[in-house]
Structures are given as C-alpha cells and as structure tokens.
Amino acid sequence: MTPGPVDVPSEALLEMARPIFHHRTAKFRELLEETTGLLKQVFRTKSDIVTFTSSGTGAMEASIVNILRKDEKALFVSGGKFGERWGNIAKAFGIETVEIKMPYGNAVDPEDIRKALDADPKIKAVYTTLCETSTGVVHDIRAIGKIVKDTDVLLVVDGISSVGAVEIETDEWGVDMLVVGSQKALMIPPGLAFLTVNDKAWAKVEQVSAPAFYLSLKAARKSMAKSDTPYTPAITLIAGLKQSLDMIVTEGVENVWKRHAKLADATRAGVKALGLELFAESPSNSVTAVKVPEGVDGAKIPSKMAEDHGIRIAGGQADMKGKIFRIGHMGYVDKIDVIGVLAALEMTLADLGHKFDVGASLRAAQDIFLAG
Ligand SMILES: *Cc1c(COP(=O)(O)O)cnc(C)c1O
C-alpha cells in the first residue's frame, strides 16, 4: 500500500514467468502494437505513445531534452519532490527554468501559469504533475490545459502515480505529452516508462537537435513506424503489461477511476475518524497523505506497521520525513485492502501512544462502502 511499486496481479506475474522470446519478430511487433493500443485507451489519447526501458524519470527526461532548445525556457510547477524533479532535469541539461513554487500540500492556481507565460515569451513548455505523489495533491490539469492549448507552448504532465487511477483526458484537455511509469497504477514491476507525443509535440521534436541518444524521440519515431523499438525492449515487462491493461480495459477505464475514488474516499474518512488531518488541499484518489498526530514519532509509523502487520505504507520524503505518512491505494487494490491498512494503522498508532476510538476508521470506511 505504497505509492509504488505496487502489487502486481497474478495474471501479469504468470505471463512474465513464460520463456523469453526474440524481439525482432512478428510476435513482438504484434505485442507492442496491442499494448500501445490498450495504452491509448487508458491514457485517453489517439497520439503516438513511446515505450522506454527505464523507470518513469527516463520519460520525464525525454520530454525535456527532445523539445527544448538551449535558448528556450521551461516553466515548472514545484510544490513537491516530483515537481521539483522537473526543474532539476532541465538544469542538468542547461535549460533555463521559471519556477512556480507553492507550499507543500497546495495545488497550483492555473492563473499563475497564465501570468508566467504572459510575462516571459521564452517559455516554450510547461511541466506539471497530475498527482504530486510526495504530498498527495492532485493538480487541475483540465484548467491548465485551457490556458496552454491555444499558445505555441507545450504542456507536459507527469501522470506517473495517477494515470490508471485518476481521471485524465489527455487529448480533450490539451496535454501534449503525458509521462507514465509501469510500477504505479498500471500494476507492473518497475522498468517501463511511457510518453505520449501529439502532433504539436512532434513538430517541436523535429526542430530540436536533442542532446539525447537512448532517449531520442526521433530514433523512437523511426522504429515506431515499423512497430519496433530502437534498442532491445523489456519484452517480459511488456508481455506482463498486456495482461494488466487487459484487466483495466475489461473493468472499464471509467469504472477503474470510480473504484479509486471510492477507495480514496473511504481512506480519507477512515483517517479523519481517528482524529487525523489530510495533508493535501486537493487530495488525489491514488495516494492519501496524512499529517502525523502530535506526540507520535512519525518516522516509526511505516516501519512499525511493516514489521508488526506486514503492510507497507510510505513515510514523508525529505523535509516531510516524520511529519506525514502516505497510503497508496492505486492499481490492484480493493475495499478489503483499505480496511486492512486502516486496521493496521489503528493498531500501530495505538502502540505509538495516539488516543482514539478503536474501530472508528473501519466503521467510517465501511459506511462509505455500504453507501454503494
Ligand atoms: C514515482 C514517481 C516518479 C518517479 O519515477 P521513477 O519510476 O522512480 O523514475 C515521478 N513522478 C511521480 C509523480 C511519481 O509518483
């Protein structure tokens, strides 16, 4: 129950246990075509999707180096560890950045993006995050898309911990590039990253001489025309991905979003019933960040819960260490998983000295589930 890596369903695990096969074959090309088609349904796009053999950050890097020239600027929304990563990648490639910084736990005001774009015509791409996993905040990408859509600026969204759990309409909202990773709501082990590239983004890719080789989008495009990848793909992970995507599409993408909304609702009601407060101003349906109550050693909550009850949640990162803990409820998760994590949380908090009405979180969560 962390915000990734998540549980992998047995359908995908068994598929990945099969013997390896060669990738320069019709069998692999068919597999890649099929998974790309399924990804398009889940990502809500008709655009191209590039599959990289890397963790999610590889696709973040690809979405910077392939579309910006050295004389252009990147606008990025921080307010959390992953938003900050956008800025760190740009800086590593000598690309000037403009930062919109909010206090941790807050969502960006889309109007601030409009103001920043109006103030600096050198900004040619906006980098933001659908769910900022480090704070549990979900940003209003629909509203940001409206602002960026009719400009010559590209909108790039990190959907790594949210796509497959939280509503996203990539094409309709005007997202030019969407970054996704395999080990979050897509229910596959770490090792694959995905990047959607629409026509507006391809046009920019073609103009930029990118300081990239392995992550070159021009190289990816060339191979894509033959349903291929430039270098050896992670065949096993892609075979597993096909199974997990089949599960998502069979359940129905909208139903998957609804299930996550319900699980998140129950989790939020549960922790509130224990007298705890949420950290995020606009909480994501994929991960719930909770403030550690006064008098409790927050750094001990995740480790103690794992040791005593075999359920792993995440603590806070960097400055937030010991101040918050995060419960992931994305992917292969159901009602009883949420009840289980709340029960383990209650026992852990009781052992660490927090006073509350035992069973209150379970009643609150079950009330939500029983309401249908
Ligand atoms: C997990 C995560 C990442 C990092 O991806 P890696 O797979 O560790 O490279 C980036 N952004 C967000 C929002 C994430 O949740």
mmCIF file of C-alpha atoms and ligand atoms in Angstrom:
data_model
loop_
_atom_site.group_PDB
_atom_site.id
_atom_site.type_symbol
_atom_site.label_atom_id
_atom_site.label_comp_id
_atom_site.label_asym_id
_atom_site.label_seq_id
_atom_site.Cartn_x
_atom_site.Cartn_y
_atom_site.Cartn_z
ATOM 1 C CA MET A 1 0.000 0.000 0.000
ATOM 2 C CA THR A 2 2.714 2.478 -1.040
ATOM 3 C CA PRO A 3 2.552 4.865 -3.995
ATOM 4 C CA GLY A 4 4.659 2.402 -5.975
ATOM 5 C CA PRO A 5 5.990 -0.106 -6.637
ATOM 6 C CA VAL A 6 2.563 -1.649 -6.207
ATOM 7 C CA ASP A 7 1.161 -5.180 -6.102
ATOM 8 C CA VAL A 8 1.210 -6.982 -9.444
ATOM 9 C CA PRO A 9 -1.809 -9.191 -10.237
ATOM 10 C CA SER A 10 -1.108 -12.894 -10.712
ATOM 11 C CA GLU A 11 -2.328 -12.748 -14.333
ATOM 12 C CA ALA A 12 0.629 -10.464 -15.109
ATOM 13 C CA LEU A 13 3.090 -12.347 -12.882
ATOM 14 C CA LEU A 14 2.324 -15.647 -14.608
ATOM 15 C CA GLU A 15 2.660 -14.104 -18.042
ATOM 16 C CA MET A 16 6.075 -12.745 -17.067
ATOM 17 C CA ALA A 17 7.172 -16.233 -15.961
ATOM 18 C CA ARG A 18 6.964 -17.534 -19.542
ATOM 19 C CA PRO A 19 10.109 -18.231 -21.576
ATOM 20 C CA ILE A 20 11.709 -15.230 -23.243
ATOM 21 C CA PHE A 21 11.267 -14.770 -26.996
ATOM 22 C CA HIS A 22 13.117 -12.651 -29.530
ATOM 23 C CA HIS A 23 12.096 -9.068 -30.155
ATOM 24 C CA ARG A 24 12.896 -8.736 -33.857
ATOM 25 C CA THR A 25 9.915 -10.947 -34.644
ATOM 26 C CA ALA A 26 6.306 -10.606 -35.767
ATOM 27 C CA LYS A 27 5.294 -11.932 -32.330
ATOM 28 C CA PHE A 28 6.921 -8.973 -30.564
ATOM 29 C CA ARG A 29 5.710 -6.384 -33.051
ATOM 30 C CA GLU A 30 2.154 -7.651 -32.546
ATOM 31 C CA LEU A 31 2.568 -7.479 -28.781
ATOM 32 C CA LEU A 32 3.851 -3.906 -28.943
ATOM 33 C CA GLU A 33 1.014 -2.871 -31.257
ATOM 34 C CA GLU A 34 -1.548 -4.436 -28.940
ATOM 35 C CA THR A 35 -0.152 -2.894 -25.747
ATOM 36 C CA THR A 36 0.179 0.508 -27.412
ATOM 37 C CA GLY A 37 -3.464 0.287 -28.488
ATOM 38 C CA LEU A 38 -4.510 -0.552 -24.931
ATOM 39 C CA LEU A 39 -2.333 2.223 -23.509
ATOM 40 C CA LYS A 40 -4.107 4.693 -25.795
ATOM 41 C CA GLN A 41 -7.436 3.651 -24.270
ATOM 42 C CA VAL A 42 -6.128 4.080 -20.723
ATOM 43 C CA PHE A 43 -4.274 7.332 -21.463
ATOM 44 C CA ARG A 44 -7.295 8.696 -23.413
ATOM 45 C CA THR A 45 -5.315 9.682 -26.473
ATOM 46 C CA LYS A 46 -5.083 9.000 -30.177
ATOM 47 C CA SER A 47 -1.493 10.275 -30.254
ATOM 48 C CA ASP A 48 1.640 8.168 -30.503
ATOM 49 C CA ILE A 49 2.972 6.505 -27.371
ATOM 50 C CA VAL A 50 6.660 5.745 -26.928
ATOM 51 C CA THR A 51 7.606 2.894 -24.574
ATOM 52 C CA PHE A 52 11.018 3.313 -22.920
ATOM 53 C CA THR A 53 13.006 0.760 -20.962
ATOM 54 C CA SER A 54 13.568 2.938 -17.913
ATOM 55 C CA SER A 55 11.799 3.992 -14.768
ATOM 56 C CA GLY A 56 9.391 6.911 -15.047
ATOM 57 C CA THR A 57 12.096 9.544 -14.754
ATOM 58 C CA GLY A 58 13.530 8.419 -18.111
ATOM 59 C CA ALA A 59 10.349 9.567 -19.866
ATOM 60 C CA MET A 60 10.429 12.826 -17.856
ATOM 61 C CA GLU A 61 13.955 13.428 -19.158
ATOM 62 C CA ALA A 62 12.902 12.536 -22.718
ATOM 63 C CA SER A 63 10.097 15.089 -22.526
ATOM 64 C CA ILE A 64 12.604 17.835 -21.747
ATOM 65 C CA VAL A 65 15.666 17.132 -23.865
ATOM 66 C CA ASN A 66 13.700 16.377 -27.029
ATOM 67 C CA ILE A 67 11.562 19.518 -27.172
ATOM 68 C CA LEU A 68 13.560 22.444 -25.795
ATOM 69 C CA ARG A 69 16.456 24.342 -27.296
ATOM 70 C CA LYS A 70 19.103 25.951 -25.122
ATOM 71 C CA ASP A 71 17.689 29.436 -25.804
ATOM 72 C CA GLU A 72 14.203 28.435 -24.630
ATOM 73 C CA LYS A 73 12.861 28.189 -21.103
ATOM 74 C CA ALA A 74 10.904 25.574 -19.171
ATOM 75 C CA LEU A 75 8.184 26.627 -16.739
ATOM 76 C CA PHE A 76 7.715 24.096 -13.976
ATOM 77 C CA VAL A 77 5.295 23.731 -11.094
ATOM 78 C CA SER A 78 7.063 22.521 -7.944
ATOM 79 C CA GLY A 79 5.384 22.199 -4.517
ATOM 80 C CA GLY A 80 6.688 18.647 -4.018
ATOM 81 C CA LYS A 81 9.606 16.330 -4.712
ATOM 82 C CA PHE A 82 8.401 15.263 -8.154
ATOM 83 C CA GLY A 83 7.524 18.747 -9.349
ATOM 84 C CA GLU A 84 10.998 19.800 -8.258
ATOM 85 C CA ARG A 85 12.463 16.969 -10.323
ATOM 86 C CA TRP A 86 11.256 18.711 -13.495
ATOM 87 C CA GLY A 87 13.437 21.674 -12.606
ATOM 88 C CA ASN A 88 16.414 19.519 -11.686
ATOM 89 C CA ILE A 89 16.332 17.667 -15.016
ATOM 90 C CA ALA A 90 16.094 20.914 -17.010
ATOM 91 C CA LYS A 91 19.006 22.403 -15.057
ATOM 92 C CA ALA A 92 21.110 19.282 -15.685
ATOM 93 C CA PHE A 93 20.773 19.998 -19.421
ATOM 94 C CA GLY A 94 21.479 23.710 -19.090
ATOM 95 C CA ILE A 95 17.898 24.739 -19.830
ATOM 96 C CA GLU A 96 16.773 27.875 -18.040
ATOM 97 C CA THR A 97 13.741 27.433 -15.820
ATOM 98 C CA VAL A 98 10.955 29.518 -14.354
ATOM 99 C CA GLU A 99 9.502 28.015 -11.195
ATOM 100 C CA ILE A 100 6.003 28.305 -9.747
ATOM 101 C CA LYS A 101 6.514 27.327 -6.159
ATOM 102 C CA MET A 102 3.693 26.588 -3.719
ATOM 103 C CA PRO A 103 3.870 25.431 -0.110
ATOM 104 C CA TYR A 104 3.896 21.628 0.078
ATOM 105 C CA GLY A 105 0.335 20.341 0.208
ATOM 106 C CA ASN A 106 -1.089 23.093 -2.023
ATOM 107 C CA ALA A 107 -2.214 22.813 -5.645
ATOM 108 C CA VAL A 108 -1.140 25.310 -8.292
ATOM 109 C CA ASP A 109 -3.501 28.134 -9.244
ATOM 110 C CA PRO A 110 -3.796 27.774 -13.051
ATOM 111 C CA GLU A 111 -3.944 31.577 -13.372
ATOM 112 C CA ASP A 112 -0.346 31.710 -12.098
ATOM 113 C CA ILE A 113 0.625 29.710 -15.167
ATOM 114 C CA ARG A 114 -1.142 32.203 -17.433
ATOM 115 C CA LYS A 115 0.680 35.079 -15.742
ATOM 116 C CA ALA A 116 4.060 33.384 -16.057
ATOM 117 C CA LEU A 117 3.502 32.647 -19.760
ATOM 118 C CA ASP A 118 2.385 36.237 -20.431
ATOM 119 C CA ALA A 119 5.437 37.599 -18.622
ATOM 120 C CA ASP A 120 8.053 35.541 -20.455
ATOM 121 C CA PRO A 121 7.696 34.595 -24.136
ATOM 122 C CA LYS A 122 10.868 32.498 -23.925
ATOM 123 C CA ILE A 123 8.901 29.825 -22.048
ATOM 124 C CA LYS A 124 8.137 27.099 -24.593
ATOM 125 C CA ALA A 125 6.956 24.261 -22.349
ATOM 126 C CA VAL A 126 5.009 23.929 -19.094
ATOM 127 C CA TYR A 127 5.909 20.985 -16.859
ATOM 128 C CA THR A 128 3.436 19.917 -14.225
ATOM 129 C CA THR A 129 2.188 16.878 -12.335
ATOM 130 C CA LEU A 130 -1.266 15.285 -12.231
ATOM 131 C CA CYS A 131 -0.699 13.765 -8.786
ATOM 132 C CA GLU A 132 2.247 15.094 -6.776
ATOM 133 C CA THR A 133 2.988 11.809 -5.041
ATOM 134 C CA SER A 134 5.117 13.342 -2.289
ATOM 135 C CA THR A 135 2.230 15.444 -0.946
ATOM 136 C CA GLY A 136 -0.839 13.583 -2.247
ATOM 137 C CA VAL A 137 -2.015 16.685 -4.143
ATOM 138 C CA VAL A 138 -3.868 16.452 -7.457
ATOM 139 C CA HIS A 139 -3.483 19.443 -9.786
ATOM 140 C CA ASP A 140 -6.209 20.787 -12.090
ATOM 141 C CA ILE A 141 -4.763 19.749 -15.432
ATOM 142 C CA ARG A 142 -8.034 20.454 -17.262
ATOM 143 C CA ALA A 143 -7.844 24.139 -16.280
ATOM 144 C CA ILE A 144 -4.125 24.351 -17.075
ATOM 145 C CA GLY A 145 -4.769 22.766 -20.468
ATOM 146 C CA LYS A 146 -7.284 25.505 -21.336
ATOM 147 C CA ILE A 147 -4.616 28.130 -20.725
ATOM 148 C CA VAL A 148 -1.816 26.452 -22.677
ATOM 149 C CA LYS A 149 -3.819 24.900 -25.532
ATOM 150 C CA ASP A 150 -4.006 27.845 -27.943
ATOM 151 C CA THR A 151 -0.425 29.016 -27.495
ATOM 152 C CA ASP A 152 2.786 27.749 -29.091
ATOM 153 C CA VAL A 153 3.778 26.371 -25.670
ATOM 154 C CA LEU A 154 3.725 22.620 -24.997
ATOM 155 C CA LEU A 155 2.006 21.174 -21.924
ATOM 156 C CA VAL A 156 3.799 18.196 -20.377
ATOM 157 C CA VAL A 157 2.191 16.308 -17.498
ATOM 158 C CA ASP A 158 3.751 13.782 -15.128
ATOM 159 C CA GLY A 159 0.984 11.247 -14.647
ATOM 160 C CA ILE A 160 3.253 8.573 -13.217
ATOM 161 C CA SER A 161 1.350 7.934 -9.968
ATOM 162 C CA SER A 162 -2.093 8.788 -11.270
ATOM 163 C CA VAL A 163 -2.813 7.548 -14.798
ATOM 164 C CA GLY A 164 -4.913 4.400 -14.376
ATOM 165 C CA ALA A 165 -6.349 5.702 -11.087
ATOM 166 C CA VAL A 166 -7.260 9.355 -11.532
ATOM 167 C CA GLU A 167 -9.309 10.920 -14.333
ATOM 168 C CA ILE A 168 -7.218 12.232 -17.230
ATOM 169 C CA GLU A 169 -8.398 13.213 -20.717
ATOM 170 C CA THR A 170 -5.101 13.671 -22.477
ATOM 171 C CA ASP A 171 -6.433 14.804 -25.866
ATOM 172 C CA GLU A 172 -9.520 16.669 -24.687
ATOM 173 C CA TRP A 173 -7.617 18.667 -22.058
ATOM 174 C CA GLY A 174 -4.796 19.575 -24.430
ATOM 175 C CA VAL A 175 -1.960 17.622 -22.831
ATOM 176 C CA ASP A 176 0.791 17.483 -25.468
ATOM 177 C CA MET A 177 2.974 14.966 -23.668
ATOM 178 C CA LEU A 178 1.894 12.643 -20.855
ATOM 179 C CA VAL A 179 4.518 10.772 -18.844
ATOM 180 C CA VAL A 180 3.573 7.447 -17.197
ATOM 181 C CA GLY A 181 5.538 4.703 -15.420
ATOM 182 C CA SER A 182 4.826 0.987 -15.090
ATOM 183 C CA GLN A 183 5.072 0.463 -11.325
ATOM 184 C CA LYS A 184 2.193 2.618 -10.172
ATOM 185 C CA ALA A 185 -1.465 2.310 -11.183
ATOM 186 C CA LEU A 186 -0.581 0.226 -14.271
ATOM 187 C CA MET A 187 0.196 -2.702 -11.906
ATOM 188 C CA ILE A 188 3.509 -3.839 -13.410
ATOM 189 C CA PRO A 189 7.012 -4.007 -11.846
ATOM 190 C CA PRO A 190 9.347 -1.017 -12.314
ATOM 191 C CA GLY A 191 11.195 -0.784 -15.627
ATOM 192 C CA LEU A 192 8.907 0.735 -18.248
ATOM 193 C CA ALA A 193 8.113 4.377 -18.931
ATOM 194 C CA PHE A 194 5.650 5.779 -21.445
ATOM 195 C CA LEU A 195 5.413 9.103 -23.194
ATOM 196 C CA THR A 196 2.555 10.314 -25.378
ATOM 197 C CA VAL A 197 3.569 12.656 -28.186
ATOM 198 C CA ASN A 198 0.905 14.547 -30.138
ATOM 199 C CA ASP A 199 1.364 16.369 -33.469
ATOM 200 C CA LYS A 200 2.178 19.681 -31.782
ATOM 201 C CA ALA A 201 4.924 17.975 -29.774
ATOM 202 C CA TRP A 202 6.283 16.008 -32.768
ATOM 203 C CA ALA A 203 6.601 19.251 -34.720
ATOM 204 C CA LYS A 204 8.814 20.616 -31.956
ATOM 205 C CA VAL A 205 10.808 17.375 -31.689
ATOM 206 C CA GLU A 206 11.656 17.654 -35.384
ATOM 207 C CA GLN A 207 13.045 21.184 -34.879
ATOM 208 C CA VAL A 208 15.283 20.409 -31.914
ATOM 209 C CA SER A 209 18.702 18.854 -32.076
ATOM 210 C CA ALA A 210 18.391 16.902 -28.821
ATOM 211 C CA PRO A 211 21.336 16.038 -26.563
ATOM 212 C CA ALA A 212 19.928 12.509 -26.390
ATOM 213 C CA PHE A 213 20.741 9.097 -27.782
ATOM 214 C CA TYR A 214 18.993 6.366 -25.762
ATOM 215 C CA LEU A 215 16.076 8.698 -25.062
ATOM 216 C CA SER A 216 15.942 10.239 -28.536
ATOM 217 C CA LEU A 217 12.365 10.662 -29.708
ATOM 218 C CA LYS A 218 13.476 10.923 -33.325
ATOM 219 C CA ALA A 219 15.012 7.454 -33.037
ATOM 220 C CA ALA A 220 11.881 6.151 -31.309
ATOM 221 C CA ARG A 221 9.700 7.563 -34.079
ATOM 222 C CA LYS A 222 11.709 5.890 -36.790
ATOM 223 C CA SER A 223 11.346 2.469 -35.142
ATOM 224 C CA MET A 224 7.723 3.069 -34.248
ATOM 225 C CA ALA A 225 6.851 3.230 -37.936
ATOM 226 C CA LYS A 226 7.774 -0.488 -38.019
ATOM 227 C CA SER A 227 6.122 -1.326 -34.663
ATOM 228 C CA ASP A 228 9.595 -1.680 -33.243
ATOM 229 C CA THR A 229 11.900 -0.125 -30.661
ATOM 230 C CA PRO A 230 15.399 1.259 -31.417
ATOM 231 C CA TYR A 231 17.084 -0.891 -28.758
ATOM 232 C CA THR A 232 16.236 -4.160 -27.001
ATOM 233 C CA PRO A 233 12.911 -3.646 -25.233
ATOM 234 C CA ALA A 234 11.959 -5.110 -21.841
ATOM 235 C CA ILE A 235 9.998 -7.867 -23.569
ATOM 236 C CA THR A 236 8.930 -9.571 -20.341
ATOM 237 C CA LEU A 237 7.530 -6.403 -18.800
ATOM 238 C CA ILE A 238 5.647 -5.557 -21.973
ATOM 239 C CA ALA A 239 4.112 -9.049 -22.007
ATOM 240 C CA GLY A 240 3.020 -8.542 -18.381
ATOM 241 C CA LEU A 241 1.710 -5.087 -19.200
ATOM 242 C CA LYS A 242 -0.606 -6.538 -21.807
ATOM 243 C CA GLN A 243 -2.290 -8.586 -19.047
ATOM 244 C CA SER A 244 -2.687 -5.686 -16.631
ATOM 245 C CA LEU A 245 -4.007 -3.397 -19.371
ATOM 246 C CA ASP A 246 -6.493 -6.092 -20.393
ATOM 247 C CA MET A 247 -7.750 -6.091 -16.788
ATOM 248 C CA ILE A 248 -8.126 -2.296 -16.762
ATOM 249 C CA VAL A 249 -9.916 -2.159 -20.103
ATOM 250 C CA THR A 250 -12.179 -5.089 -19.162
ATOM 251 C CA GLU A 251 -13.198 -3.355 -15.923
ATOM 252 C CA GLY A 252 -13.618 -0.146 -17.949
ATOM 253 C CA VAL A 253 -11.352 2.874 -17.561
ATOM 254 C CA GLU A 254 -14.146 4.999 -16.049
ATOM 255 C CA ASN A 255 -15.067 2.215 -13.627
ATOM 256 C CA VAL A 256 -11.427 1.987 -12.592
ATOM 257 C CA TRP A 257 -11.466 5.742 -11.836
ATOM 258 C CA LYS A 258 -14.702 5.276 -9.847
ATOM 259 C CA ARG A 259 -13.224 2.397 -7.848
ATOM 260 C CA HIS A 260 -10.221 4.538 -6.952
ATOM 261 C CA ALA A 261 -12.474 7.451 -5.980
ATOM 262 C CA LYS A 262 -14.369 5.169 -3.618
ATOM 263 C CA LEU A 263 -11.193 3.663 -2.116
ATOM 264 C CA ALA A 264 -9.763 7.147 -1.605
ATOM 265 C CA ASP A 265 -12.994 8.397 -0.025
ATOM 266 C CA ALA A 266 -13.012 5.515 2.431
ATOM 267 C CA THR A 267 -9.328 6.002 3.281
ATOM 268 C CA ARG A 268 -9.846 9.720 3.896
ATOM 269 C CA ALA A 269 -12.948 9.121 6.038
ATOM 270 C CA GLY A 270 -11.061 6.442 7.955
ATOM 271 C CA VAL A 271 -8.061 8.552 8.926
ATOM 272 C CA LYS A 272 -10.279 11.538 9.786
ATOM 273 C CA ALA A 273 -12.271 9.307 12.136
ATOM 274 C CA LEU A 274 -9.023 8.748 14.055
ATOM 275 C CA GLY A 275 -8.653 12.484 14.607
ATOM 276 C CA LEU A 276 -6.016 12.818 11.876
ATOM 277 C CA GLU A 277 -5.807 15.510 9.202
ATOM 278 C CA LEU A 278 -5.141 15.206 5.481
ATOM 279 C CA PHE A 279 -2.013 16.939 4.201
ATOM 280 C CA ALA A 280 -3.229 17.767 0.695
ATOM 281 C CA GLU A 281 -5.538 20.664 -0.078
ATOM 282 C CA SER A 282 -6.926 18.781 -3.113
ATOM 283 C CA PRO A 283 -6.276 15.112 -2.342
ATOM 284 C CA SER A 284 -5.535 12.580 -5.066
ATOM 285 C CA ASN A 285 -7.531 9.376 -5.481
ATOM 286 C CA SER A 286 -4.307 7.380 -5.857
ATOM 287 C CA VAL A 287 -2.477 8.239 -2.640
ATOM 288 C CA THR A 288 -3.545 9.757 0.676
ATOM 289 C CA ALA A 289 -1.040 11.858 2.622
ATOM 290 C CA VAL A 290 -1.836 12.222 6.325
ATOM 291 C CA LYS A 291 -0.334 14.526 8.950
ATOM 292 C CA VAL A 292 1.332 12.673 11.826
ATOM 293 C CA PRO A 293 -0.585 13.471 15.032
ATOM 294 C CA GLU A 294 1.076 15.384 17.850
ATOM 295 C CA GLY A 295 3.019 13.213 20.267
ATOM 296 C CA VAL A 296 3.593 10.339 17.821
ATOM 297 C CA ASP A 297 7.028 9.562 16.355
ATOM 298 C CA GLY A 298 6.025 9.772 12.685
ATOM 299 C CA ALA A 299 9.161 8.177 11.275
ATOM 300 C CA LYS A 300 8.235 4.954 13.120
ATOM 301 C CA ILE A 301 4.747 4.543 11.622
ATOM 302 C CA PRO A 302 5.690 2.897 8.282
ATOM 303 C CA SER A 303 8.459 0.667 9.668
ATOM 304 C CA LYS A 304 6.422 -0.464 12.667
ATOM 305 C CA MET A 305 3.397 -1.220 10.514
ATOM 306 C CA ALA A 306 5.520 -3.301 8.136
ATOM 307 C CA GLU A 307 7.201 -5.193 10.995
ATOM 308 C CA ASP A 308 4.106 -5.859 13.077
ATOM 309 C CA HIS A 309 1.453 -6.311 10.412
ATOM 310 C CA GLY A 310 3.220 -6.959 7.103
ATOM 311 C CA ILE A 311 1.635 -3.936 5.423
ATOM 312 C CA ARG A 312 3.957 -1.340 3.945
ATOM 313 C CA ILE A 313 2.958 2.291 3.620
ATOM 314 C CA ALA A 314 5.275 5.215 2.833
ATOM 315 C CA GLY A 315 6.603 7.956 5.082
ATOM 316 C CA GLY A 316 7.268 11.543 4.085
ATOM 317 C CA GLN A 317 10.179 12.383 1.774
ATOM 318 C CA ALA A 318 12.969 14.862 2.620
ATOM 319 C CA ASP A 319 11.551 17.816 4.644
ATOM 320 C CA MET A 320 8.319 15.916 5.219
ATOM 321 C CA LYS A 321 10.012 12.932 6.877
ATOM 322 C CA GLY A 322 8.303 12.157 10.186
ATOM 323 C CA LYS A 323 5.632 14.804 9.515
ATOM 324 C CA ILE A 324 3.371 12.869 7.163
ATOM 325 C CA PHE A 325 2.740 9.295 6.093
ATOM 326 C CA ARG A 326 1.263 8.199 2.767
ATOM 327 C CA ILE A 327 -1.114 5.355 1.991
ATOM 328 C CA GLY A 328 -1.103 4.254 -1.631
ATOM 329 C CA HIS A 329 -4.395 2.844 -2.906
ATOM 330 C CA MET A 330 -3.760 2.504 -6.619
ATOM 331 C CA GLY A 331 -3.875 -0.376 -9.038
ATOM 332 C CA TYR A 332 -4.656 -3.876 -7.794
ATOM 333 C CA VAL A 333 -6.469 -2.655 -4.677
ATOM 334 C CA ASP A 334 -9.949 -3.324 -3.338
ATOM 335 C CA LYS A 335 -12.153 -2.478 -0.350
ATOM 336 C CA ILE A 336 -10.676 -5.108 1.934
ATOM 337 C CA ASP A 337 -7.147 -3.792 1.283
ATOM 338 C CA VAL A 338 -8.294 -0.396 2.536
ATOM 339 C CA ILE A 339 -9.996 -1.942 5.587
ATOM 340 C CA GLY A 340 -6.805 -3.929 6.240
ATOM 341 C CA VAL A 341 -4.479 -0.947 6.065
ATOM 342 C CA LEU A 342 -6.776 1.093 8.323
ATOM 343 C CA ALA A 343 -6.883 -1.730 10.898
ATOM 344 C CA ALA A 344 -3.077 -1.988 10.833
ATOM 345 C CA LEU A 345 -2.818 1.794 11.117
ATOM 346 C CA GLU A 346 -5.071 1.807 14.166
ATOM 347 C CA MET A 347 -3.002 -0.839 15.939
ATOM 348 C CA THR A 348 0.241 0.906 15.024
ATOM 349 C CA LEU A 349 -0.971 4.316 16.203
ATOM 350 C CA ALA A 350 -2.329 2.799 19.440
ATOM 351 C CA ASP A 351 1.068 1.219 20.146
ATOM 352 C CA LEU A 352 2.767 4.568 19.465
ATOM 353 C CA GLY A 353 0.557 6.333 22.014
ATOM 354 C CA HIS A 354 -2.143 8.041 19.873
ATOM 355 C CA LYS A 355 -5.561 8.105 21.624
ATOM 356 C CA PHE A 356 -8.679 7.419 19.556
ATOM 357 C CA ASP A 357 -11.856 5.356 19.453
ATOM 358 C CA VAL A 358 -10.658 1.893 18.334
ATOM 359 C CA GLY A 359 -12.548 0.706 15.244
ATOM 360 C CA ALA A 360 -13.665 4.228 14.253
ATOM 361 C CA SER A 361 -11.737 4.217 10.964
ATOM 362 C CA LEU A 362 -13.171 0.833 9.999
ATOM 363 C CA ARG A 363 -16.726 1.991 10.656
ATOM 364 C CA ALA A 364 -16.169 5.190 8.666
ATOM 365 C CA ALA A 365 -14.699 3.298 5.700
ATOM 366 C CA GLN A 366 -17.402 0.629 5.753
ATOM 367 C CA ASP A 367 -20.113 3.306 5.881
ATOM 368 C CA ILE A 368 -18.713 4.684 2.619
ATOM 369 C CA PHE A 369 -18.546 1.269 1.003
ATOM 370 C CA LEU A 370 -22.032 0.296 2.183
ATOM 371 C CA ALA A 371 -23.471 3.521 0.763
ATOM 372 C CA GLY A 372 -22.541 1.998 -2.643
HETATM 373 C C1 LIG B 1 7.115 7.537 -8.794
HETATM 374 C C2 LIG B 1 7.068 8.855 -9.437
HETATM 375 C C3 LIG B 1 8.108 9.324 -10.234
HETATM 376 C C4 LIG B 1 9.413 8.620 -10.313
HETATM 377 O O1 LIG B 1 9.501 7.666 -11.160
HETATM 378 P P1 LIG B 1 10.685 6.619 -11.165
HETATM 379 O O2 LIG B 1 9.941 5.474 -11.713
HETATM 380 O O3 LIG B 1 11.162 6.409 -9.756
HETATM 381 O O4 LIG B 1 11.719 7.145 -12.039
HETATM 382 C C5 LIG B 1 7.964 10.525 -10.881
HETATM 383 N N1 LIG B 1 6.868 11.270 -10.727
HETATM 384 C C6 LIG B 1 5.866 10.877 -9.932
HETATM 385 C C7 LIG B 1 4.682 11.761 -9.788
HETATM 386 C C8 LIG B 1 5.934 9.663 -9.262
HETATM 387 O O5 LIG B 1 4.934 9.269 -8.460
#
